[in-house]
mmCIF file of C-alpha atoms and ligand atoms in Angstrom:
data_model
loop_
_atom_site.group_PDB
_atom_site.id
_atom_site.type_symbol
_atom_site.label_atom_id
_atom_site.label_comp_id
_atom_site.label_asym_id
_atom_site.label_seq_id
_atom_site.Cartn_x
_atom_site.Cartn_y
_atom_site.Cartn_z
ATOM 1 C CA MET A 1 0.000 0.000 0.000
ATOM 2 C CA SER A 2 1.159 3.547 -0.640
ATOM 3 C CA THR A 3 -0.448 6.965 -0.569
ATOM 4 C CA GLU A 4 -1.174 9.257 -3.519
ATOM 5 C CA ASN A 5 2.140 11.036 -2.898
ATOM 6 C CA GLY A 6 4.002 7.713 -2.915
ATOM 7 C CA TRP A 7 4.567 7.349 0.805
ATOM 8 C CA SER A 8 5.045 3.756 1.957
ATOM 9 C CA ASP A 9 7.122 1.830 4.484
ATOM 10 C CA ALA A 10 9.322 0.646 1.633
ATOM 11 C CA HIS A 11 10.031 4.061 0.143
ATOM 12 C CA THR A 12 9.745 6.706 2.886
ATOM 13 C CA SER A 13 12.392 7.193 5.555
ATOM 14 C CA LEU A 14 11.753 7.927 9.198
ATOM 15 C CA MET A 15 13.653 11.202 8.712
ATOM 16 C CA THR A 16 11.189 12.212 5.979
ATOM 17 C CA LEU A 17 8.310 11.461 8.348
ATOM 18 C CA ARG A 18 9.963 13.437 11.158
ATOM 19 C CA GLU A 19 10.395 16.447 8.875
ATOM 20 C CA ARG A 20 6.823 16.200 7.572
ATOM 21 C CA LEU A 21 5.411 16.041 11.106
ATOM 22 C CA ALA A 22 7.648 18.889 12.287
ATOM 23 C CA ASP A 23 6.385 21.067 9.407
ATOM 24 C CA PHE A 24 2.784 20.049 10.111
ATOM 25 C CA ASN A 25 3.139 20.937 13.789
ATOM 26 C CA ARG A 26 5.043 24.207 13.168
ATOM 27 C CA GLN A 27 2.419 25.436 10.675
ATOM 28 C CA ARG A 28 -0.203 25.066 13.412
ATOM 29 C CA ASP A 29 1.986 26.475 16.207
ATOM 30 C CA TRP A 30 1.580 23.198 18.085
ATOM 31 C CA PRO A 31 5.132 22.566 19.335
ATOM 32 C CA LYS A 32 4.335 24.802 22.337
ATOM 33 C CA PHE A 33 1.854 22.124 23.436
ATOM 34 C CA HIS A 34 4.233 19.225 22.837
ATOM 35 C CA THR A 35 5.718 18.724 26.276
ATOM 36 C CA PRO A 36 7.201 15.280 26.836
ATOM 37 C CA LYS A 37 4.485 14.583 29.428
ATOM 38 C CA ASP A 38 1.625 15.466 27.096
ATOM 39 C CA LEU A 39 3.154 13.633 24.140
ATOM 40 C CA ALA A 40 3.606 10.522 26.309
ATOM 41 C CA ILE A 41 -0.012 10.777 27.473
ATOM 42 C CA ALA A 42 -1.185 11.290 23.893
ATOM 43 C CA LEU A 43 0.746 8.172 22.865
ATOM 44 C CA SER A 44 -0.914 6.170 25.622
ATOM 45 C CA VAL A 45 -4.360 7.494 24.646
ATOM 46 C CA GLU A 46 -3.826 6.528 21.012
ATOM 47 C CA VAL A 47 -2.694 3.030 22.031
ATOM 48 C CA ALA A 48 -5.856 2.734 24.144
ATOM 49 C CA GLU A 49 -7.955 3.792 21.149
ATOM 50 C CA LEU A 50 -6.274 1.016 19.153
ATOM 51 C CA LEU A 51 -6.895 -1.515 21.908
ATOM 52 C CA GLU A 52 -10.634 -0.851 21.800
ATOM 53 C CA PHE A 53 -10.776 -2.739 18.502
ATOM 54 C CA PHE A 54 -9.334 -5.842 20.208
ATOM 55 C CA LEU A 55 -11.351 -5.674 23.415
ATOM 56 C CA TRP A 56 -13.530 -8.773 23.922
ATOM 57 C CA ARG A 57 -12.606 -10.299 20.575
ATOM 58 C CA ALA A 58 -9.721 -12.267 19.143
ATOM 59 C CA GLU A 59 -9.248 -9.883 16.225
ATOM 60 C CA PRO A 60 -10.745 -6.600 15.084
ATOM 61 C CA ASP A 61 -13.852 -6.810 12.901
ATOM 62 C CA GLU A 62 -13.078 -6.530 9.200
ATOM 63 C CA LYS A 63 -15.412 -3.544 9.006
ATOM 64 C CA ASP A 64 -13.036 -1.696 11.371
ATOM 65 C CA ALA A 65 -9.892 -2.210 9.260
ATOM 66 C CA ALA A 66 -9.705 1.433 8.148
ATOM 67 C CA ALA A 67 -10.267 2.697 11.694
ATOM 68 C CA VAL A 68 -7.572 0.357 13.050
ATOM 69 C CA GLN A 69 -5.204 1.691 10.396
ATOM 70 C CA GLU A 70 -5.984 5.256 11.501
ATOM 71 C CA GLU A 71 -5.230 4.425 15.131
ATOM 72 C CA LEU A 72 -1.954 2.752 14.168
ATOM 73 C CA ALA A 73 -1.056 5.953 12.304
ATOM 74 C CA ASP A 74 -1.982 8.038 15.374
ATOM 75 C CA VAL A 75 0.295 5.861 17.512
ATOM 76 C CA MET A 76 3.176 6.319 15.063
ATOM 77 C CA ILE A 77 2.605 10.084 14.851
ATOM 78 C CA CYS A 78 2.617 10.434 18.641
ATOM 79 C CA LEU A 79 5.675 8.195 18.970
ATOM 80 C CA VAL A 80 7.622 10.142 16.356
ATOM 81 C CA ASN A 81 6.569 13.472 17.889
ATOM 82 C CA LEU A 82 7.733 12.257 21.311
ATOM 83 C CA THR A 83 11.071 10.947 20.048
ATOM 84 C CA GLN A 84 11.596 14.232 18.218
ATOM 85 C CA ARG A 85 10.824 16.250 21.370
ATOM 86 C CA LEU A 86 13.174 14.082 23.456
ATOM 87 C CA ASP A 87 15.833 14.115 20.726
ATOM 88 C CA VAL A 88 15.844 10.321 20.567
ATOM 89 C CA ASP A 89 17.105 8.631 17.416
ATOM 90 C CA LEU A 90 14.304 6.080 17.227
ATOM 91 C CA LEU A 91 15.846 3.641 14.754
ATOM 92 C CA ALA A 92 19.161 3.648 16.643
ATOM 93 C CA ALA A 93 17.240 3.011 19.876
ATOM 94 C CA VAL A 94 15.328 0.167 18.234
ATOM 95 C CA GLU A 95 18.541 -1.383 16.914
ATOM 96 C CA GLU A 96 20.087 -1.204 20.397
ATOM 97 C CA LYS A 97 16.976 -2.794 21.897
ATOM 98 C CA ILE A 98 17.006 -5.624 19.367
ATOM 99 C CA ALA A 99 20.640 -6.292 20.318
ATOM 100 C CA THR A 100 19.676 -6.305 24.012
ATOM 101 C CA ASN A 101 16.778 -8.655 23.303
ATOM 102 C CA ALA A 102 19.054 -10.982 21.335
ATOM 103 C CA LEU A 103 21.169 -11.365 24.466
ATOM 104 C CA ARG A 104 18.131 -11.746 26.728
ATOM 105 C CA TYR A 105 16.387 -14.207 24.427
ATOM 106 C CA PRO A 106 19.007 -16.501 22.875
ATOM 107 C CA VAL A 107 17.438 -18.614 20.137
ATOM 108 C CA ASP A 108 18.400 -21.892 21.796
ATOM 109 C CA LYS A 109 16.525 -20.907 24.982
ATOM 110 C CA ALA A 110 13.677 -18.745 23.671
ATOM 111 C CA LYS A 111 12.591 -20.406 20.432
ATOM 112 C CA GLY A 112 8.897 -21.262 20.623
ATOM 113 C CA ARG A 113 8.583 -19.971 24.217
ATOM 114 C CA ALA A 114 6.648 -16.950 25.485
ATOM 115 C CA GLU A 115 8.198 -16.549 28.945
ATOM 116 C CA LYS A 116 9.955 -13.343 29.960
ATOM 117 C CA TYR A 117 13.754 -13.593 29.691
ATOM 118 C CA ASN A 118 14.227 -13.934 33.442
ATOM 119 C CA ARG A 119 11.979 -16.998 33.440
ATOM 120 C CA LEU A 120 13.610 -18.866 30.568
ATOM 121 C CA PRO A 121 15.348 -22.124 31.463
HETATM 122 MG MG1 MG B 201 -6.777 8.176 17.523
#
């Protein structure tokens, strides 16, 4: 899937998204509202809105697919706004976390298991 302007996971960088969101927010004079606290709360609220589609069912209804997609986008927007405000390089942080998780969850101990790392055999 891609948008009319060609945006897609495969062809748009996180830096492009950061710049687009920064422009969007600046044009509306919103950065003054973007405290870390409020951005973190907004992120949590958007995640809760996403969770509503899973509440009391195994999967979201097919009729809600577009709304689920919108909430996923809201989560990403809030996350990117928060990382921008905190000056966090999100992809570098993710790469570091994957490396940490690789140590915590070695394949020979974690494969096919759902326990937290401190409960693995
Ligand atoms: Mg929302």
